[in-house]
Coordinates of C-alpha atoms in Angstrom, one line a residue:
M5 CA 15.8 -40.5 -26.4
K6 CA 17.2 -38.1 -29.0
K7 CA 17.6 -35.4 -26.3
R8 CA 19.5 -37.8 -24.1
I9 CA 21.9 -38.6 -27.0
K10 CA 22.2 -34.9 -27.7
R11 CA 23.1 -34.1 -24.1
F12 CA 25.6 -37.0 -24.0
L13 CA 27.4 -35.8 -27.2
N14 CA 27.4 -32.2 -26.0
N15 CA 29.3 -33.3 -22.9
F16 CA 32.3 -34.2 -25.0
D17 CA 33.6 -30.8 -26.1
S18 CA 37.3 -30.6 -27.2
L19 CA 38.7 -29.2 -23.9
A20 CA 36.8 -31.6 -21.6
L21 CA 37.8 -34.5 -23.9
F22 CA 41.5 -33.5 -23.7
L23 CA 41.4 -33.1 -19.9
D24 CA 39.6 -36.4 -19.3
F25 CA 42.1 -38.2 -21.6
T26 CA 45.1 -36.6 -19.8
R27 CA 43.7 -37.6 -16.4
T28 CA 43.0 -41.2 -17.5
L29 CA 46.5 -41.6 -19.1
L30 CA 48.2 -40.1 -16.1
V31 CA 46.4 -42.2 -13.5
Y32 CA 47.0 -45.4 -15.7
M33 CA 50.7 -44.7 -16.0
I34 CA 51.0 -44.0 -12.2
A35 CA 49.1 -47.3 -11.5
T36 CA 51.3 -49.2 -13.8
C37 CA 54.6 -47.8 -12.4
F38 CA 53.3 -48.5 -8.8
A39 CA 52.4 -52.0 -9.8
L40 CA 55.8 -52.6 -11.3
L41 CA 57.5 -51.4 -8.2
L42 CA 55.4 -53.7 -6.0
N43 CA 56.1 -56.6 -8.3
Q44 CA 59.9 -55.8 -8.2
A45 CA 59.7 -55.8 -4.4
S46 CA 57.7 -59.1 -4.5
V47 CA 54.7 -57.4 -2.7
M48 CA 51.1 -58.2 -3.8
N49 CA 52.3 -60.3 -6.7
D50 CA 49.1 -62.4 -6.7
N51 CA 46.8 -59.4 -6.4
I52 CA 48.5 -56.9 -8.7
F53 CA 45.2 -56.3 -10.4
G54 CA 43.9 -54.6 -7.3
V55 CA 46.2 -51.6 -8.1
Y56 CA 44.6 -51.3 -11.4
M57 CA 41.1 -51.6 -9.8
L58 CA 42.1 -48.6 -7.6
G59 CA 43.2 -46.7 -10.7
V60 CA 39.9 -47.4 -12.4
A61 CA 38.0 -46.1 -9.3
L62 CA 40.1 -42.9 -9.3
I63 CA 39.7 -42.4 -13.1
S64 CA 35.9 -42.9 -12.8
F65 CA 35.9 -40.3 -10.0
M66 CA 38.1 -37.7 -11.8
T67 CA 36.4 -37.9 -15.2
S68 CA 32.9 -37.3 -16.5
G69 CA 30.6 -40.2 -17.6
Y70 CA 31.3 -43.9 -17.8
L71 CA 33.5 -44.0 -20.9
W72 CA 36.9 -43.4 -19.3
G73 CA 36.3 -45.8 -16.5
I74 CA 35.4 -48.6 -19.0
L75 CA 38.5 -47.8 -21.1
A76 CA 40.6 -47.8 -17.9
S77 CA 39.1 -51.2 -17.0
I78 CA 40.1 -52.7 -20.4
G79 CA 43.5 -51.0 -20.1
G80 CA 44.0 -52.5 -16.6
V81 CA 43.3 -56.1 -17.8
I82 CA 45.6 -55.6 -20.8
G83 CA 48.3 -54.1 -18.4
V84 CA 48.1 -57.2 -16.1
N85 CA 48.5 -59.4 -19.2
F86 CA 51.3 -57.4 -20.7
F87 CA 53.4 -56.6 -17.7
F88 CA 52.7 -59.3 -15.1
T89 CA 51.6 -62.5 -17.0
F90 CA 54.1 -64.9 -18.6
P91 CA 55.4 -64.4 -21.2
Y92 CA 56.2 -60.9 -19.8
F93 CA 56.0 -57.8 -22.0
A94 CA 53.9 -59.6 -24.5
L95 CA 50.2 -60.1 -25.0
N96 CA 49.0 -63.7 -24.8
F97 CA 45.3 -64.4 -24.3
T98 CA 45.6 -68.1 -25.3
I99 CA 46.8 -69.4 -21.9
T100 CA 44.5 -72.1 -20.5
G101 CA 41.7 -70.6 -18.4
Y102 CA 42.9 -67.0 -19.0
P103 CA 39.8 -65.9 -21.1
I104 CA 37.6 -66.7 -18.1
T105 CA 40.0 -64.9 -15.8
F106 CA 40.2 -62.0 -18.2
S107 CA 36.4 -61.8 -18.4
I108 CA 36.0 -61.8 -14.6
M109 CA 38.6 -59.2 -14.1
L110 CA 37.1 -57.0 -16.8
L111 CA 33.6 -57.4 -15.3
M112 CA 34.9 -56.5 -11.8
S113 CA 36.7 -53.4 -13.1
V114 CA 33.6 -52.3 -15.1
L115 CA 31.4 -52.8 -12.1
V116 CA 33.8 -50.7 -9.9
S117 CA 33.8 -48.0 -12.6
A118 CA 30.1 -47.9 -12.8
L119 CA 29.6 -47.9 -9.1
T120 CA 32.1 -45.1 -8.7
A121 CA 30.4 -43.1 -11.4
K122 CA 27.0 -43.6 -9.8
V123 CA 28.3 -42.5 -6.4
K124 CA 29.8 -39.5 -8.0
K125 CA 26.5 -38.7 -9.8
A126 CA 24.5 -39.2 -6.6
A127 CA 26.9 -36.9 -4.7
A128 CA 26.5 -34.3 -7.4
I129 CA 22.7 -34.6 -7.4
S130 CA 22.7 -34.3 -3.6
A131 CA 24.9 -31.2 -3.6
T132 CA 22.8 -29.7 -6.4
G133 CA 19.6 -30.5 -4.5
K134 CA 20.9 -29.0 -1.3
K135 CA 22.0 -25.8 -3.1
R136 CA 18.6 -25.6 -4.8
A137 CA 16.8 -26.0 -1.5
E138 CA 18.9 -23.2 0.0
T139 CA 18.4 -21.0 -3.0
L140 CA 14.7 -21.5 -3.0
N141 CA 14.5 -20.8 0.8
E142 CA 16.5 -17.6 0.4
M143 CA 14.5 -16.6 -2.7
S144 CA 11.2 -17.2 -0.8
T145 CA 12.4 -15.1 2.1
A146 CA 13.8 -12.2 0.1
I147 CA 11.5 -11.9 -2.9
L148 CA 8.3 -11.8 -0.9
T149 CA 9.6 -8.8 1.0
A150 CA 10.4 -6.8 -2.2
V151 CA 8.3 -3.7 -2.7
D152 CA 8.7 -3.0 -6.4
V153 CA 8.8 -4.9 -9.7
D154 CA 12.4 -4.1 -10.5
T155 CA 13.6 -5.5 -7.1
I156 CA 11.5 -8.7 -7.7
I157 CA 12.7 -9.5 -11.1
G158 CA 16.3 -8.7 -10.1
M159 CA 16.1 -11.1 -7.1
A160 CA 14.4 -13.8 -9.2
A161 CA 17.0 -13.6 -12.0
D162 CA 19.8 -13.9 -9.4
S163 CA 18.1 -17.0 -7.9
F164 CA 17.6 -18.7 -11.3
H165 CA 21.2 -17.9 -12.2
E166 CA 22.7 -19.3 -9.0
A167 CA 20.5 -22.3 -8.6
N168 CA 20.8 -23.6 -12.2
Q169 CA 24.3 -22.4 -13.0
C170 CA 23.2 -20.8 -16.3
S171 CA 22.7 -17.5 -18.0
V172 CA 19.2 -16.0 -17.4
V173 CA 17.0 -13.3 -18.9
L174 CA 13.7 -12.4 -17.3
Y175 CA 11.0 -10.3 -19.1
I176 CA 8.0 -8.6 -17.6
G177 CA 5.4 -8.5 -20.3
S178 CA 5.9 -9.6 -23.9
P179 CA 9.7 -10.0 -24.8
M180 CA 9.0 -8.2 -28.1
E181 CA 7.6 -5.1 -26.3
D182 CA 10.5 -5.3 -23.8
I183 CA 8.7 -3.3 -21.1
K184 CA 11.1 -4.5 -18.4
H185 CA 13.8 -7.1 -18.4
V186 CA 17.0 -8.1 -16.5
V187 CA 19.9 -10.3 -17.7
R188 CA 22.3 -12.4 -15.6
A189 CA 24.7 -13.8 -18.1
S190 CA 27.6 -16.1 -17.4
N191 CA 29.5 -14.7 -20.3
E192 CA 29.2 -11.9 -22.9
K193 CA 28.3 -14.4 -25.6
D194 CA 25.1 -15.4 -23.9
E195 CA 24.1 -11.8 -23.3
Q196 CA 24.4 -11.2 -27.1
F197 CA 22.3 -14.3 -27.7
F198 CA 19.5 -13.0 -25.5
S199 CA 19.4 -9.7 -27.4
S200 CA 19.1 -11.4 -30.8
I201 CA 15.8 -11.3 -32.7
L202 CA 15.6 -15.1 -33.0
E203 CA 15.8 -15.6 -29.2
K204 CA 13.2 -12.9 -28.6
Q205 CA 10.9 -14.5 -31.1
V206 CA 11.1 -17.9 -29.3
A207 CA 10.6 -16.1 -25.9
C208 CA 7.6 -14.3 -27.3
R209 CA 6.1 -17.7 -28.4
A210 CA 6.5 -19.0 -24.9
F211 CA 4.7 -15.9 -23.6
E212 CA 1.8 -16.1 -26.1
E213 CA 1.3 -19.9 -26.0
C214 CA 1.9 -20.1 -22.2
R215 CA 4.1 -23.2 -22.5
P216 CA 7.9 -23.9 -22.4
V217 CA 9.7 -23.7 -25.7
G218 CA 13.3 -23.6 -26.9
A219 CA 16.6 -25.5 -27.2
E220 CA 16.2 -28.2 -24.5
I221 CA 12.5 -28.8 -25.2
E222 CA 12.0 -28.6 -29.0
N223 CA 14.2 -30.3 -31.6
A224 CA 12.6 -28.2 -34.3
T225 CA 13.9 -24.9 -32.8
R226 CA 17.0 -24.4 -34.9
N227 CA 19.9 -22.1 -33.8
C228 CA 18.0 -21.2 -30.6
K229 CA 20.3 -21.4 -27.6
G230 CA 17.8 -20.5 -24.8
T231 CA 15.0 -22.4 -23.1
Y232 CA 12.0 -20.2 -22.3
F233 CA 9.3 -20.7 -19.6
P234 CA 6.2 -18.5 -19.3
I235 CA 5.6 -16.7 -16.0
A236 CA 1.9 -17.0 -16.0
T237 CA -1.2 -18.3 -14.3
E238 CA -4.5 -19.4 -15.9
E239 CA -5.8 -15.9 -15.5
K240 CA -2.8 -13.7 -16.2
K241 CA 0.5 -13.5 -18.1
Y242 CA 3.3 -11.8 -16.3
G243 CA 6.3 -12.4 -18.5
V244 CA 9.0 -15.0 -19.5
V245 CA 12.2 -16.4 -18.1
G246 CA 14.8 -17.7 -20.5
L247 CA 17.9 -19.8 -19.6
I248 CA 21.0 -20.8 -21.5
F249 CA 22.7 -23.7 -19.8
D250 CA 26.5 -23.5 -19.6
D251 CA 26.9 -27.2 -19.2
T252 CA 24.0 -29.5 -20.1
K253 CA 25.2 -32.2 -17.8
L254 CA 23.8 -30.1 -15.0
L255 CA 20.3 -30.6 -16.5
L256 CA 19.1 -33.2 -14.0
D257 CA 15.8 -34.9 -14.4
D258 CA 14.0 -32.6 -12.0
T259 CA 15.6 -29.4 -13.3
F260 CA 12.5 -28.2 -15.2
S261 CA 10.3 -29.0 -12.2
F262 CA 12.5 -27.0 -10.0
I263 CA 12.4 -24.1 -12.4
N264 CA 8.6 -24.2 -12.3
V265 CA 8.7 -24.0 -8.5
M266 CA 10.9 -20.9 -8.8
I267 CA 8.5 -19.4 -11.3
S268 CA 5.6 -20.0 -8.9
Q269 CA 7.6 -18.1 -6.2
T270 CA 8.1 -15.2 -8.7
I271 CA 4.4 -15.1 -9.5
L272 CA 3.5 -15.0 -5.8
A273 CA 5.8 -12.0 -5.3
L274 CA 4.4 -10.2 -8.3
E275 CA 0.9 -10.8 -7.2
K276 CA 1.7 -9.6 -3.7
Q277 CA 3.3 -6.5 -5.1
Q278 CA 0.3 -5.7 -7.3
A279 CA -2.0 -6.3 -4.3
N280 CA 0.1 -3.9 -2.2
E281 CA 0.0 -1.3 -5.0
K282 CA -3.8 -1.7 -5.2
A283 CA -4.1 -1.3 -1.4
Q284 CA -1.8 1.8 -1.5
K285 CA -3.9 3.3 -4.3
I286 CA -7.1 2.7 -2.4
L287 CA -5.5 4.2 0.7
L288 CA -4.4 7.2 -1.3
E289 CA -7.8 7.7 -2.7
T290 CA -9.3 7.4 0.7
E291 CA -6.9 10.1 2.0
K292 CA -7.7 12.3 -0.9
E293 CA -11.4 11.9 -0.3
K294 CA -10.9 12.7 3.4
M295 CA -8.9 15.8 2.4
R296 CA -11.7 16.9 0.0
S297 CA -14.3 16.5 2.7
N298 CA -12.2 18.4 5.2
L299 CA -11.7 21.2 2.6
L300 CA -15.3 21.4 1.8
R301 CA -16.2 21.7 5.5
A302 CA -13.5 24.3 6.0
V303 CA -14.6 26.2 2.9
S304 CA -18.2 26.3 3.9
H305 CA -17.2 27.4 7.4
D306 CA -14.8 30.1 6.2
L307 CA -17.0 31.5 3.5
R308 CA -20.0 31.8 5.8
T309 CA -18.4 34.3 8.2
P310 CA -17.1 37.0 5.8
L311 CA -20.1 36.7 3.6
T312 CA -22.4 37.1 6.5
G313 CA -20.5 40.2 7.6
I314 CA -20.5 41.6 4.0
I315 CA -24.3 41.0 3.6
G316 CA -25.0 42.4 7.1
S317 CA -22.9 45.6 6.6
A318 CA -24.2 46.2 3.0
T319 CA -27.8 45.7 4.1
T320 CA -27.4 48.1 7.0
L321 CA -25.9 50.7 4.8
L322 CA -28.6 50.3 2.1
E323 CA -31.5 50.4 4.6
N324 CA -30.3 52.9 7.2
G325 CA -27.5 54.7 5.4
D326 CA -29.0 58.2 6.1
E327 CA -29.2 57.5 9.8
I328 CA -25.7 56.2 10.3
G329 CA -22.8 58.6 11.0
E330 CA -20.0 59.0 8.5
E331 CA -17.4 57.4 10.8
T332 CA -19.6 54.3 11.3
S333 CA -20.3 54.1 7.6
R334 CA -16.6 54.3 6.8
K335 CA -15.8 51.5 9.3
M336 CA -18.5 49.3 7.9
L337 CA -17.2 49.9 4.3
T338 CA -13.7 49.1 5.6
D339 CA -14.9 45.8 7.0
I340 CA -16.6 45.0 3.7
Q341 CA -13.4 45.7 1.9
H342 CA -11.3 43.5 4.3
D343 CA -13.8 40.7 4.1
A344 CA -13.8 40.9 0.2
E345 CA -10.0 40.9 0.1
W346 CA -9.9 37.9 2.4
L347 CA -12.3 36.1 0.1
V348 CA -10.1 36.8 -2.9
H349 CA -7.1 35.5 -0.9
M350 CA -9.0 32.3 -0.1
V351 CA -10.0 31.8 -3.7
E352 CA -6.3 32.1 -4.6
N353 CA -5.6 29.4 -2.0
L354 CA -8.3 27.2 -3.5
L355 CA -6.8 27.6 -6.9
S356 CA -3.4 26.6 -5.6
V357 CA -4.6 23.4 -4.0
T358 CA -6.6 22.6 -7.2
R359 CA -3.4 22.8 -9.2
I360 CA -1.7 20.1 -7.0
S361 CA -4.6 17.8 -6.2
G362 CA -6.9 18.0 -9.2
G363 CA -4.5 16.1 -11.5
T364 CA -4.9 18.8 -14.3
A365 CA -1.5 20.3 -13.8
T366 CA 2.0 19.4 -12.5
L367 CA 4.3 21.4 -10.2
K368 CA 6.6 23.7 -12.2
K369 CA 9.7 22.9 -10.2
Q370 CA 13.0 24.7 -10.8
E371 CA 15.9 25.6 -8.6
E372 CA 15.2 28.9 -6.8
I373 CA 17.3 31.0 -4.5
I374 CA 15.6 30.8 -1.1
E375 CA 16.5 34.4 -0.2
E376 CA 14.6 35.7 -3.2
V377 CA 11.5 33.6 -2.5
V378 CA 11.4 34.7 1.2
S379 CA 11.9 38.3 0.2
E380 CA 9.0 38.2 -2.2
A381 CA 6.6 36.6 0.4
V382 CA 7.6 39.1 3.1
S383 CA 7.1 42.0 0.7
R384 CA 3.6 40.8 -0.1
I385 CA 2.6 40.2 3.5
R386 CA 3.8 43.7 4.5
K387 CA 1.6 45.2 1.8
R388 CA -1.4 43.3 3.2
F389 CA -0.5 44.1 6.9
P390 CA 1.4 47.4 6.8
G391 CA 1.7 47.6 10.6
S392 CA 3.2 44.1 11.0
C393 CA 6.8 43.5 12.2
I394 CA 8.6 40.5 10.7
N395 CA 12.2 39.5 11.6
V396 CA 13.8 37.5 8.8
E397 CA 16.9 35.3 9.2
V398 CA 18.5 33.5 6.2
P399 CA 21.8 31.7 5.9
E400 CA 24.8 33.5 4.5
E401 CA 25.4 30.8 1.9
V402 CA 23.2 30.7 -1.2
L403 CA 20.7 27.9 -0.9
L404 CA 19.2 26.5 -4.1
V405 CA 16.1 24.5 -3.7
P406 CA 13.9 22.8 -6.4
M407 CA 10.4 24.2 -5.9
D408 CA 7.4 25.9 -7.5
A409 CA 8.2 29.4 -6.2
T410 CA 4.6 30.7 -6.5
L411 CA 3.2 27.9 -4.3
I412 CA 6.0 28.1 -1.7
E413 CA 5.4 31.9 -1.5
Q414 CA 1.7 31.0 -0.9
V415 CA 2.7 28.7 2.0
L416 CA 4.9 31.4 3.6
I417 CA 2.2 34.0 3.2
N418 CA -0.4 31.7 4.8
L419 CA 1.7 30.9 7.8
M420 CA 2.8 34.5 8.4
E421 CA -0.8 35.7 8.0
N422 CA -2.0 33.1 10.6
A423 CA 0.7 34.2 13.0
I424 CA -0.3 37.9 12.6
R425 CA -4.1 37.3 12.7
H426 CA -4.4 34.4 15.3
S427 CA -1.4 34.6 17.7
G428 CA -3.1 37.3 19.8
S429 CA 0.2 39.2 20.2
T430 CA 1.5 42.4 18.8
L431 CA 5.1 41.3 19.2
P432 CA 7.2 40.7 16.0
I433 CA 7.0 37.3 14.3
S434 CA 10.1 35.7 12.9
L435 CA 10.8 33.8 9.7
K436 CA 14.0 31.7 9.9
V437 CA 15.6 29.6 7.2
S438 CA 18.3 27.0 8.0
K439 CA 20.0 24.0 6.4
K440 CA 19.8 20.7 8.1
K441 CA 21.1 17.4 6.6
S442 CA 19.9 17.5 3.0
G443 CA 16.9 19.8 3.4
A444 CA 16.1 23.5 3.8
V445 CA 14.0 24.2 6.9
F446 CA 11.6 27.2 7.0
T447 CA 10.3 28.2 10.5
I448 CA 7.6 30.9 11.3
S449 CA 7.3 31.7 15.0
D450 CA 5.2 34.0 17.0
H451 CA 5.0 35.0 20.7
G452 CA 1.3 34.7 21.2
K453 CA -1.1 32.4 23.0
G454 CA 0.0 29.2 21.3
I455 CA -2.2 26.4 20.1
D456 CA -4.5 24.1 22.0
P457 CA -2.5 20.8 22.3
S458 CA -5.7 18.8 21.4
R459 CA -5.7 20.5 18.0
I460 CA -2.1 19.9 17.1
P461 CA -2.5 16.3 15.8
D462 CA -5.1 17.3 13.1
I463 CA -4.5 21.0 12.7
F464 CA -3.4 20.4 9.0
D465 CA -6.5 18.4 8.1
G466 CA -8.7 21.4 7.4
N467 CA -11.1 20.9 10.2
P468 CA -12.6 24.2 11.4
Q469 CA -12.0 25.1 15.1
K470 CA -15.1 24.6 17.3
G471 CA -16.5 27.8 18.5
S472 CA -14.4 29.9 16.1
S473 CA -15.5 33.4 15.2
D474 CA -14.5 36.0 12.7
S475 CA -11.2 36.4 14.4
T476 CA -10.1 32.8 13.7
R477 CA -11.5 32.4 10.2
G478 CA -9.3 30.8 7.5
I479 CA -6.9 28.9 9.7
G480 CA -8.3 25.5 8.9
I481 CA -8.3 25.7 5.1
G482 CA -5.1 27.7 5.0
L483 CA -3.1 25.1 6.9
S484 CA -4.6 22.3 4.9
I485 CA -3.5 23.9 1.7
C486 CA 0.0 24.5 3.1
K487 CA 0.2 20.7 3.9
S488 CA -0.9 19.8 0.4
I489 CA 1.7 22.0 -1.2
I490 CA 4.6 20.9 1.0
L491 CA 3.7 17.2 0.5
A492 CA 3.5 17.8 -3.3
H493 CA 7.2 19.0 -3.0
D494 CA 8.1 15.7 -1.2
G495 CA 8.6 17.7 2.0
N496 CA 7.1 17.7 5.4
I497 CA 5.4 20.2 7.7
F498 CA 5.3 20.4 11.5
V499 CA 3.9 22.5 14.3
K500 CA 4.7 22.9 18.0
N501 CA 4.2 25.2 20.9
N502 CA 7.3 27.2 22.1
L503 CA 8.5 26.8 25.6
D504 CA 8.5 30.6 26.1
G505 CA 5.1 31.1 24.5
G506 CA 3.6 31.2 21.1
A507 CA 3.8 28.6 18.3
S508 CA 6.2 27.6 15.6
F509 CA 5.3 26.2 12.1
S510 CA 8.1 24.6 10.3
F511 CA 8.3 22.9 6.9
V512 CA 11.2 21.1 5.1
L513 CA 11.9 21.1 1.4
P514 CA 14.5 18.6 0.1
M515 CA 17.4 20.1 -1.7
K516 CA 18.8 18.7 -4.9
G517 CA 19.3 15.0 -4.4
G518 CA 18.2 15.1 -0.8
K519 CA 15.7 12.7 0.8
E520 CA 16.3 13.2 4.5
Y521 CA 14.2 15.6 6.5
A522 CA 14.8 17.1 9.9
E523 CA 12.1 18.4 12.2

């Protein structure tokens, strides 16, 4: 009961009071003037009170509450007595039978006023209910498609603000910790209220006690402007939503029930988002485990071939060194050296992929000039393969790309080494750099035998090629490492066979602020 009285008194702020008084006085004066004109023209002399009844209905419709309609009803009865009852322009309630007539007229006008106010209230409730239903439907459709917490709480705050015509703050977690929050304020004053220590303390109590608290619920909460509802289930607390109502007359009987429905929708969206995150995490772990398995298979395959060669050549030299000619001995020692160098190179690759997938280190990204990175990679591959021929093409403009230069050089070296070793051609290979959309595209092409189309879909997965021999060692793990490095740079890597023969490996690195890739 105290809350109803409080809401009733809150409705009568100074501006609203002045506007309602002005409307009432204006309508009353117009009704009186119109009635005087009708009386002068001898029209409706016996039913002049009907004009005032119409004025009462208009006043009840144009003002808030019942008060002004009741005052207009009394004023209408007095106006009929003063202007249209003998003696004219004088109040006289002693005429025989007039008290009964006065009472009936007053009762009729009050009933009209009350009926008009009820119709007005019913229309307002109907409009509010329709708007809430539309808002809830839009909220349900939009919020359940959100993919992150920030989007969810932003949409939820917008819905609370629009549906309840109030200022809103929505916290994720405890308001005192303020992990995430969003404010939709109707005015700057409400936004300042939300940031005050008192409001945060009340909001924190709603979070900890898992029950609604605040201005419209507790009389004991002094100086608190907001009403706070926990966003929680029996098992988990998600946060708090707080509302400061601009006009308490909009607090209909089912307002809090509707707010709880909106909170339920918010909880469903948060639970769905967490479930999606968990599913993505499981999928990511599955992919990582798959990659580890593929790498282990590739490592075991690629280590076996050179180690077998080293052991075989070394054993032959140790057991039959005196019987082997100098040229054959030198060739076997050269093979041992090449196999050992290749094993060192593979260990470097393994260390590189450990850096980006082991979780013990992060990429050391900084803006690098592409021409310098390419030059360093080509210089190193030429030292390893002195007889190789590499055609390099880079843009005239200076391209700066955020990258870990050491890892990208490793990718370029791996791809160029694969082209030299496995293309089956002595023709030059090419390394071309171009700019497409917001990414830098690196393409390494050869003019060899190309790639078996059945291998292209999973060539970067680290699976060793069936029936491979010493001549094809290293291609599985090398490409798998290339893919891991490029993905760690938020890029992408592709492969295709050329129409005129050979294969092309391309990878794209996003430039500063770029998110679009081109194949």
